[in-house]
Tab-separated table of C-alpha atoms in Angstrom:
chain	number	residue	atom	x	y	z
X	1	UNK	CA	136.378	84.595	71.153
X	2	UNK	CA	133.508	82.388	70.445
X	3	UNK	CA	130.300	83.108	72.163
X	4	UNK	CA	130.011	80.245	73.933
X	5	UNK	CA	133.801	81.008	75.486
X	6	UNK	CA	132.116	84.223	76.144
X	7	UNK	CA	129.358	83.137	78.504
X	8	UNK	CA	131.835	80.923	80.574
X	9	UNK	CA	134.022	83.989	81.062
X	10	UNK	CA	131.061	85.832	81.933
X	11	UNK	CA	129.375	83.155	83.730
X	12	UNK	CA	132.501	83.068	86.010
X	13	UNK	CA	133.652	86.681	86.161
X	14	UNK	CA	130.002	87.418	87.758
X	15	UNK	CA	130.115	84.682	90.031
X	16	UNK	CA	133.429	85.049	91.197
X	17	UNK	CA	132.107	88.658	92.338
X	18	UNK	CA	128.836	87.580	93.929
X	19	UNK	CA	131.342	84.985	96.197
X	20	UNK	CA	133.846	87.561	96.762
X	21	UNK	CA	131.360	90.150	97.834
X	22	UNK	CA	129.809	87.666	100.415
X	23	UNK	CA	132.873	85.998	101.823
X	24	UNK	CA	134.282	89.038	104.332
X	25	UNK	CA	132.380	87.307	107.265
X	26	UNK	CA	133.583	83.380	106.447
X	27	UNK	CA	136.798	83.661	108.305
X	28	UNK	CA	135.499	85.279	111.554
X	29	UNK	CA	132.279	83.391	112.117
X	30	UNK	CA	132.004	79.259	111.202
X	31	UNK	CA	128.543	78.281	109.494
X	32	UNK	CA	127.082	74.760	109.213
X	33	UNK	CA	125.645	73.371	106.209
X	34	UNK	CA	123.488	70.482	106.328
X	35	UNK	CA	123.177	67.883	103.693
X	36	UNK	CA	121.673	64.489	102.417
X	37	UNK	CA	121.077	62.314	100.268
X	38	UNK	CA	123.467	60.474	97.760
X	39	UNK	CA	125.577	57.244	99.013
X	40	UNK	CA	127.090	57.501	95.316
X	41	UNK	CA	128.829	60.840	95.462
X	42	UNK	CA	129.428	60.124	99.788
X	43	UNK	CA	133.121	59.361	99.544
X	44	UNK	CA	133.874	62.881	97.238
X	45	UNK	CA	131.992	64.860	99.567
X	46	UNK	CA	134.222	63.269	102.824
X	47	UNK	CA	137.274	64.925	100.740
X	48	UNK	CA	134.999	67.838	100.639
X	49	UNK	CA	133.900	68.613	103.867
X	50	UNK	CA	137.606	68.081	105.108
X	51	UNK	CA	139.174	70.851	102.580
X	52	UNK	CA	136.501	73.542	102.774
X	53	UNK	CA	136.400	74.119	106.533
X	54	UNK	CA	139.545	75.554	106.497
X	55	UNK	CA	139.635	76.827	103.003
X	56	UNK	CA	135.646	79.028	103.562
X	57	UNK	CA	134.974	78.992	107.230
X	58	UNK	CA	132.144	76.825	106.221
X	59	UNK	CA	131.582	73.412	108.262
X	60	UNK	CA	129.387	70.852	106.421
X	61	UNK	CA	127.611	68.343	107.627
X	62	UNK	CA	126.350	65.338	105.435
X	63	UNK	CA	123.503	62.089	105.850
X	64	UNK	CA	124.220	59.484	103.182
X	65	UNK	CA	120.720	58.511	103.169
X	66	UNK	CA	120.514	57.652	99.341
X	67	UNK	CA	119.067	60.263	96.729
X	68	UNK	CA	115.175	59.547	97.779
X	69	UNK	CA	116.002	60.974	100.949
X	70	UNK	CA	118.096	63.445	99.399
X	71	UNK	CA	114.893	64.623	97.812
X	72	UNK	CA	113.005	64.595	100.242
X	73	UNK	CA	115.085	66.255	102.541
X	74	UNK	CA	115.582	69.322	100.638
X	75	UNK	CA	111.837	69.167	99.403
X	76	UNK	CA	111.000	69.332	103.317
X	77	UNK	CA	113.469	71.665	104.086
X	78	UNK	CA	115.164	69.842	107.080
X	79	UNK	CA	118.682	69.971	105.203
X	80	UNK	CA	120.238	72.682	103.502
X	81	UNK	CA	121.406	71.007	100.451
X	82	UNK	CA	120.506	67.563	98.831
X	83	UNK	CA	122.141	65.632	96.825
X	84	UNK	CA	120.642	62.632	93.905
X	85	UNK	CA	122.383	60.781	91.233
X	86	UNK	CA	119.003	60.742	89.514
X	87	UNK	CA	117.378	63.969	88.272
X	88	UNK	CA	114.613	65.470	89.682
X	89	UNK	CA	111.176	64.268	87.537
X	90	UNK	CA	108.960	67.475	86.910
X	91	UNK	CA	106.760	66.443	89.860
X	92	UNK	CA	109.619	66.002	92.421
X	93	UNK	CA	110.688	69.865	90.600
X	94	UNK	CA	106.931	71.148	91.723
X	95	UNK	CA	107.191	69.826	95.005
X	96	UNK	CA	110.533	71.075	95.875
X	97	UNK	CA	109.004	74.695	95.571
X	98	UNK	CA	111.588	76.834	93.817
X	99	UNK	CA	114.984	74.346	93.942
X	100	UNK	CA	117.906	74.555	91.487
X	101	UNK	CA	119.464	71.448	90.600
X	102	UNK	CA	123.040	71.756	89.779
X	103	UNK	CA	125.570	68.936	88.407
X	104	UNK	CA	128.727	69.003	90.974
X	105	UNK	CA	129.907	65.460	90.555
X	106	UNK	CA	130.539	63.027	87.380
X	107	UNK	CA	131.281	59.079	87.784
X	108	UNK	CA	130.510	55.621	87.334
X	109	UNK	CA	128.372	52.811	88.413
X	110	UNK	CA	130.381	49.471	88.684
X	111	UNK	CA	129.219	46.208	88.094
X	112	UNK	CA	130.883	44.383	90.812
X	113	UNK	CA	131.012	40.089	91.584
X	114	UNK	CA	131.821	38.170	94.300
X	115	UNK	CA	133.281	34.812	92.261
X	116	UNK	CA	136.168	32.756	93.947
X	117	UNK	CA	139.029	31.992	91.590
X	118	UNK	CA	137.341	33.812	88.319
X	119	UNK	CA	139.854	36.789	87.115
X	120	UNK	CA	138.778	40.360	87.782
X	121	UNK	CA	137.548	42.906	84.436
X	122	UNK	CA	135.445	39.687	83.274
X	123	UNK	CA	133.684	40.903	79.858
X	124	UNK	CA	128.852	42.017	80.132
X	125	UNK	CA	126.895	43.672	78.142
X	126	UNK	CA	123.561	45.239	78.598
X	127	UNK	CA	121.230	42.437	77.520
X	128	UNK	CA	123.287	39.769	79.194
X	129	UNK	CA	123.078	41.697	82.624
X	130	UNK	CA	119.343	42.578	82.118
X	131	UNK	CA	119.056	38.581	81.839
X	132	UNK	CA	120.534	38.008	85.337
X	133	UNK	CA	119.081	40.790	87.092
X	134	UNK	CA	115.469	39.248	85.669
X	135	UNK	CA	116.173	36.141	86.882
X	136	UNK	CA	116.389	33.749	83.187
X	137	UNK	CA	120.376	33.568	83.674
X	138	UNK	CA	121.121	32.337	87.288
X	139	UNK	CA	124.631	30.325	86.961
X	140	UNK	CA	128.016	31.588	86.187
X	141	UNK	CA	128.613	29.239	83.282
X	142	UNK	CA	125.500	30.006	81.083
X	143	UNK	CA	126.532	29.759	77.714
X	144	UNK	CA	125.631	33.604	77.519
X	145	UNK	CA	128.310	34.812	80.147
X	146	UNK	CA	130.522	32.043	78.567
X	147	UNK	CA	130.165	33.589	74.868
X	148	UNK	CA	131.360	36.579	75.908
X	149	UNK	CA	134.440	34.969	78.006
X	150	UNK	CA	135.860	32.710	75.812
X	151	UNK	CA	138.790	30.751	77.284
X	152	UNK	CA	137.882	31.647	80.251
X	153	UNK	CA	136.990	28.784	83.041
X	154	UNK	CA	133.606	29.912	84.963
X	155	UNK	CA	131.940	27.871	87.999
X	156	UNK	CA	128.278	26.406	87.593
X	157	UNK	CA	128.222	28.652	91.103
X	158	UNK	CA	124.735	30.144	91.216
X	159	UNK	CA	124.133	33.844	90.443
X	160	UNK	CA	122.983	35.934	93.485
X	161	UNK	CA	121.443	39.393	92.198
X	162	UNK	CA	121.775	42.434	95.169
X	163	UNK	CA	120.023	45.681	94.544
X	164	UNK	CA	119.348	48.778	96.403
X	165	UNK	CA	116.433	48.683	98.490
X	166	UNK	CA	116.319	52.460	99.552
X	167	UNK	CA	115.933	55.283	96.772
X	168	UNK	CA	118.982	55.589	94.914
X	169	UNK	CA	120.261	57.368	91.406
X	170	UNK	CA	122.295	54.857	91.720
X	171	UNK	CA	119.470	52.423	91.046
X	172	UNK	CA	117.955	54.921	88.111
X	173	UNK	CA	121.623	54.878	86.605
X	174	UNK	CA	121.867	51.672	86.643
X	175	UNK	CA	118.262	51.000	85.471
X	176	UNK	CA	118.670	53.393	82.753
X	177	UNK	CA	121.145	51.949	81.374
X	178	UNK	CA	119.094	48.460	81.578
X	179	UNK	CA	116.257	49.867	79.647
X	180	UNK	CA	118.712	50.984	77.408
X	181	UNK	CA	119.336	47.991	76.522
X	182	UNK	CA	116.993	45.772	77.071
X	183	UNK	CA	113.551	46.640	75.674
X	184	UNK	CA	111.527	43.779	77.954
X	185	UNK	CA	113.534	45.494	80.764
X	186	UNK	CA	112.009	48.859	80.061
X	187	UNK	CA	108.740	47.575	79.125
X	188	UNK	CA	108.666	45.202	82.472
X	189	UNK	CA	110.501	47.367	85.012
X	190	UNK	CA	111.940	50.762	83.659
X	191	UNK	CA	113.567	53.087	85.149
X	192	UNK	CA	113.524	54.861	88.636
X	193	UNK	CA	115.293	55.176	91.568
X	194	UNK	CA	112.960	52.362	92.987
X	195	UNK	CA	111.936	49.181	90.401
X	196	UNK	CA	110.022	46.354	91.331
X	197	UNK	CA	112.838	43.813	91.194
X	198	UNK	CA	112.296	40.415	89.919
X	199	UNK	CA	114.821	38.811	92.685
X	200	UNK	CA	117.396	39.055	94.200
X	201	UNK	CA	118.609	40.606	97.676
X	202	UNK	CA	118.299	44.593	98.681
X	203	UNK	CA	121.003	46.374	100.324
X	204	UNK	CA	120.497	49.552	102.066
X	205	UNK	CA	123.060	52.249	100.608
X	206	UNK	CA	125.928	51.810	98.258
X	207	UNK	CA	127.869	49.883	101.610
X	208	UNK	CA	124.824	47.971	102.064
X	209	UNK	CA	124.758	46.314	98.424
X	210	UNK	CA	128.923	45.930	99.065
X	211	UNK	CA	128.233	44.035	102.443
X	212	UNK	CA	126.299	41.746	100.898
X	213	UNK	CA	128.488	41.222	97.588
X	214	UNK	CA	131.121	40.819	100.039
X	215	UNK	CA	129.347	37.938	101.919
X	216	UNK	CA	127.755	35.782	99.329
X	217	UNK	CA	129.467	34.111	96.984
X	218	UNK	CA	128.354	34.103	93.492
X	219	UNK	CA	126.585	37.539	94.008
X	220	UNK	CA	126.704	40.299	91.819
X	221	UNK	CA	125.866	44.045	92.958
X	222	UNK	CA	125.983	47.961	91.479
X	223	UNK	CA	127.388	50.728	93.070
X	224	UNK	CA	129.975	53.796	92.940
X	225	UNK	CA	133.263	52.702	91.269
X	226	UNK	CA	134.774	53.671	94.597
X	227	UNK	CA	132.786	51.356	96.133
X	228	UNK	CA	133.911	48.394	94.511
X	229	UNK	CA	137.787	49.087	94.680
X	230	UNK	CA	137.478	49.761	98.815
X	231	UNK	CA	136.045	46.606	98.848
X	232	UNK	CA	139.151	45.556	96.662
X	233	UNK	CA	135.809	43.679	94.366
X	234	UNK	CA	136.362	42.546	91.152
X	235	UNK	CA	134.384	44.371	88.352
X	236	UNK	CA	132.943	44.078	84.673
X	237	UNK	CA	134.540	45.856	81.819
X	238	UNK	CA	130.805	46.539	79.925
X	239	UNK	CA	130.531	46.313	76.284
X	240	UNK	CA	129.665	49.771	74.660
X	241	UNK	CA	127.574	50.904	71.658
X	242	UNK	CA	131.071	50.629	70.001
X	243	UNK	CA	131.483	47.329	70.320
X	244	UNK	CA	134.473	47.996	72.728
X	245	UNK	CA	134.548	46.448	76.433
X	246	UNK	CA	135.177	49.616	78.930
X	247	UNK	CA	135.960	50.083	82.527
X	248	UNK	CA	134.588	52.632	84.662
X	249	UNK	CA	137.807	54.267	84.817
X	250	UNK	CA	138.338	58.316	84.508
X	251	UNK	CA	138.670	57.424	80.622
X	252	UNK	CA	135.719	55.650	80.076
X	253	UNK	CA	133.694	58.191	82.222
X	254	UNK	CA	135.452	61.402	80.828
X	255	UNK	CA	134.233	59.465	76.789
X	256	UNK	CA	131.095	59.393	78.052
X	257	UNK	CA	130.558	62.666	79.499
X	258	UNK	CA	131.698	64.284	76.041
X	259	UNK	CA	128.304	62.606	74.742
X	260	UNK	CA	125.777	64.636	76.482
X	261	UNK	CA	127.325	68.494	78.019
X	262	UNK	CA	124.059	70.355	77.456
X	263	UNK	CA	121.717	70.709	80.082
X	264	UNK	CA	117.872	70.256	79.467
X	265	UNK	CA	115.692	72.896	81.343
X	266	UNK	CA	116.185	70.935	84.603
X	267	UNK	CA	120.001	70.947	84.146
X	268	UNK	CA	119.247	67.023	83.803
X	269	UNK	CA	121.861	65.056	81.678
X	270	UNK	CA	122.268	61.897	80.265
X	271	UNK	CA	125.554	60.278	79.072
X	272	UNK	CA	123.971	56.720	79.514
X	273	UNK	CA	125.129	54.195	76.712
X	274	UNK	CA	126.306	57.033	74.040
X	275	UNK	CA	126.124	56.658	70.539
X	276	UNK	CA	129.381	54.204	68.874
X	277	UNK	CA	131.313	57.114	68.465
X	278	UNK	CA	132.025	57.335	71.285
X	279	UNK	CA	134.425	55.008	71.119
X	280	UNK	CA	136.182	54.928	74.966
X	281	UNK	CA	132.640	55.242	76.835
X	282	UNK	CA	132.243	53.338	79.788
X	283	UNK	CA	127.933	53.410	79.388
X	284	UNK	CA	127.022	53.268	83.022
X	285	UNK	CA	128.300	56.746	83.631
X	286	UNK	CA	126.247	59.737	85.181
X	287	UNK	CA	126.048	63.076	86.582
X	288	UNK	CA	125.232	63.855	89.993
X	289	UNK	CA	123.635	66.682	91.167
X	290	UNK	CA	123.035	68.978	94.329
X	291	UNK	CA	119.926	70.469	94.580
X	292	UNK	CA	119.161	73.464	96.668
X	293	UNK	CA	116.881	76.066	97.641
X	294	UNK	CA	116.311	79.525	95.644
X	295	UNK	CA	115.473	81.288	98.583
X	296	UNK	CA	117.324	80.354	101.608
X	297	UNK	CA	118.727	82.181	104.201
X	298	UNK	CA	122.493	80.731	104.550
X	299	UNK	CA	122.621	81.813	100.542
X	300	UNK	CA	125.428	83.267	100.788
X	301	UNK	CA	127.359	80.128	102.143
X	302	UNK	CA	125.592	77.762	99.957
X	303	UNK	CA	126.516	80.315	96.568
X	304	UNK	CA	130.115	79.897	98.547
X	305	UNK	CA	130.387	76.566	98.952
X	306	UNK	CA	128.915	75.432	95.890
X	307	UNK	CA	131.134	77.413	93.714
X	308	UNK	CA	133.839	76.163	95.664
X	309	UNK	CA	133.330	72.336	94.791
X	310	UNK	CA	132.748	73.324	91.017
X	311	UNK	CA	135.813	74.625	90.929
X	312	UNK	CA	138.569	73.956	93.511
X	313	UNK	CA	136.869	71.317	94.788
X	314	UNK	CA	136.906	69.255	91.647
X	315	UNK	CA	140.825	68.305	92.184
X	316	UNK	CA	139.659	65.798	94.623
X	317	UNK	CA	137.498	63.692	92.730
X	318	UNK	CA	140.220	61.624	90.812
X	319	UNK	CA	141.955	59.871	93.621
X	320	UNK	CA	138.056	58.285	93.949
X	321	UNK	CA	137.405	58.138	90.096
X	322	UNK	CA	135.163	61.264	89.928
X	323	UNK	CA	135.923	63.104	86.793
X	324	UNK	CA	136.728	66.765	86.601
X	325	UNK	CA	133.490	68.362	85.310
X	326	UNK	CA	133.869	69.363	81.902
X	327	UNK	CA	133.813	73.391	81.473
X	328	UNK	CA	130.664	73.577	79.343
X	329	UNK	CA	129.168	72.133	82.270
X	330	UNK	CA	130.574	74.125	84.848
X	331	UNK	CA	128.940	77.356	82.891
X	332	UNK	CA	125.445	76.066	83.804
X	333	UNK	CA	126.541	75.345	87.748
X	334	UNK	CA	127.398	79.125	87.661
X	335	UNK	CA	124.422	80.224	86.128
X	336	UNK	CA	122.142	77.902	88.461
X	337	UNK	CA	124.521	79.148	91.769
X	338	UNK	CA	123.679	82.833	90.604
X	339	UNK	CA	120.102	81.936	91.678
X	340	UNK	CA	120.205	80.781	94.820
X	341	UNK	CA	119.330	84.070	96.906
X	342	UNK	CA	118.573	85.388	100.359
X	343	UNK	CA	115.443	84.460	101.339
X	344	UNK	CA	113.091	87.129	101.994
């Protein structure tokens, strides 16, 4: 057995005894968990919070409020649990005062437009989007768009940018993969769960930026992949470092995830616009954490219900394009659960 097969069989053997040691009470007396944060990862934790009531005994309870207010929930201590698409920066790791941060959920952002009669899976790329999003391509027929659509009839219809205007990982994921890009996008505007946006119109919350999509034609908007197909939108298949046009399908996320399955010290990953190798990568993909308290005193329901969605809990991400998270990945969510310990 190799060693790294090793630590995942050790990794889980341990944990499934820590859970099993502290689940004899689950069953006779319901706790509540209370969570925030994340719009992106919202619709997988509805499955959630359905399944586990009945399956630990443990009721949770969760604020979409976007990942900023995941953060600073949890850093305040007024939730539980909070959850961000974006990981924590070393300063938002000080302030939270002893927090793991734990990957739970993998997906994709969607590019997503609003254009009457145009077919859906229209072909972007990185520099191309960076250009409407800073404002110097603002029709649907600008030779740019066109290049990369040939035969393809588009409408001089004027391009209507819509953003997040709350703190989102969506908005870093997206932005990341701008900057990646785009080097007068990360020289001008970066990356962040906030930006100072050239234009365009905010939305507050992944079904705030879909509203307004959904009213305006000619607008184009970012969000969950689940997102878009609720709102039955049409999407962009996004040229990769390959040179191939992917859709944020479980393929194309699943490509991209096999670019980036080690951790940094933060348990931070990145699987943003992977090498060409990767041939199948969609490259707005991402990780998306939960981050919780090292010292709290429901620990044992939060080691409980953690471990759950890592493992069981992963079988309901596919119906909503959440990929299963790869195992290498799922040793560092036990080692990080293993941490999280009555408070004292």
């Amino acid at each position: 057995m190799t060693a790294k097969k090793t630590f995942i069989v050790a990794a889980l053997a341990a944990l499934a005894g820590l859970v099993a040691a502290t689940s004899g009470s689950a069953r006779t007396s319901d706790t509540n968990l209370t969570g925030a944060g994340s719009t992106f990862v919202a619709p997988l934790v509805g499955q959630w919070q359905q399944a586990i009531g009945s399956a630990l005994g443990v009721n949770v309870s969760y604020n979409a409020i976007g990942s900023g207010g995941g953060i600073s929930a949890i850093t305040n201590r007024t939730v539980d649990f909070g959850a961000s698409d974006a990981p924590l920066s070393p300063d938002q790791f000080s302030a939270c005062k002893g927090c793991a941060q734990i990957p739970w959920a993998l997906a994709a952002t969607s590019v997503f437009y609003n254009v009457p009669g145009v077919k859906n899976l229209l072909h972007m790329n990185g520099k191309v989007l960076a250009d409407i999003y800073m404002g110097r391509i603002t029709h649907w027929n600008d030779p740019a768009i066109q290049k990369l659509n040939k035969g393809v009839s588009l409408p001089s219809m004027q391009i209507t940018t819509v953003h997040r205007s709350d703190g989102s990982g969506t908005t870093y994921n997206f932005t990341d993969y701008l900057s990646s890009a785009s080097a007068e996008w990360k020289s001008k505007y970066g990356v962040g769960t906030s930006v100072a946006w050239p234009n365009g119109t905010g939305g507050r919350g992944s079904s705030g930026v879909s509203a307004v999509v959904s009213e305006t034609a000619g607008a184009i908007g970012y969000a969950d992949v689940a997102y878009a197909l609720k709102n039955h939108f049409k999407y962009f298949a996004i040229q990769n470092r390959s040179g191939k046009y992917a859709t944020p399908g479980l393929r194309g996320i699943l490509a991209a995830a096999s670019s980036d399955q080690k951790p940094d010290g933060n348990n931070a990953l990145s699987i943003v616009n992977p090498p060409k190798k990767f041939a199948n990568a969609y490259p707005i993909s991402t990780f998306t954490y939960v981050i919780v308290p090292t010292k709290s005193n429901k620990a044992a329901d939060l080691r409980k219900f953690i471990y759950w969605v890592v493992t069981q809990g992963q079988k309901y991400g596919p119906p909503l394009f959440f990929v299963p998270l790869p195992t290498g990945v799922k040793a560092f969510a036990y080692r990080e659960i293993k941490k999280i310990q009555a408070a004292t």
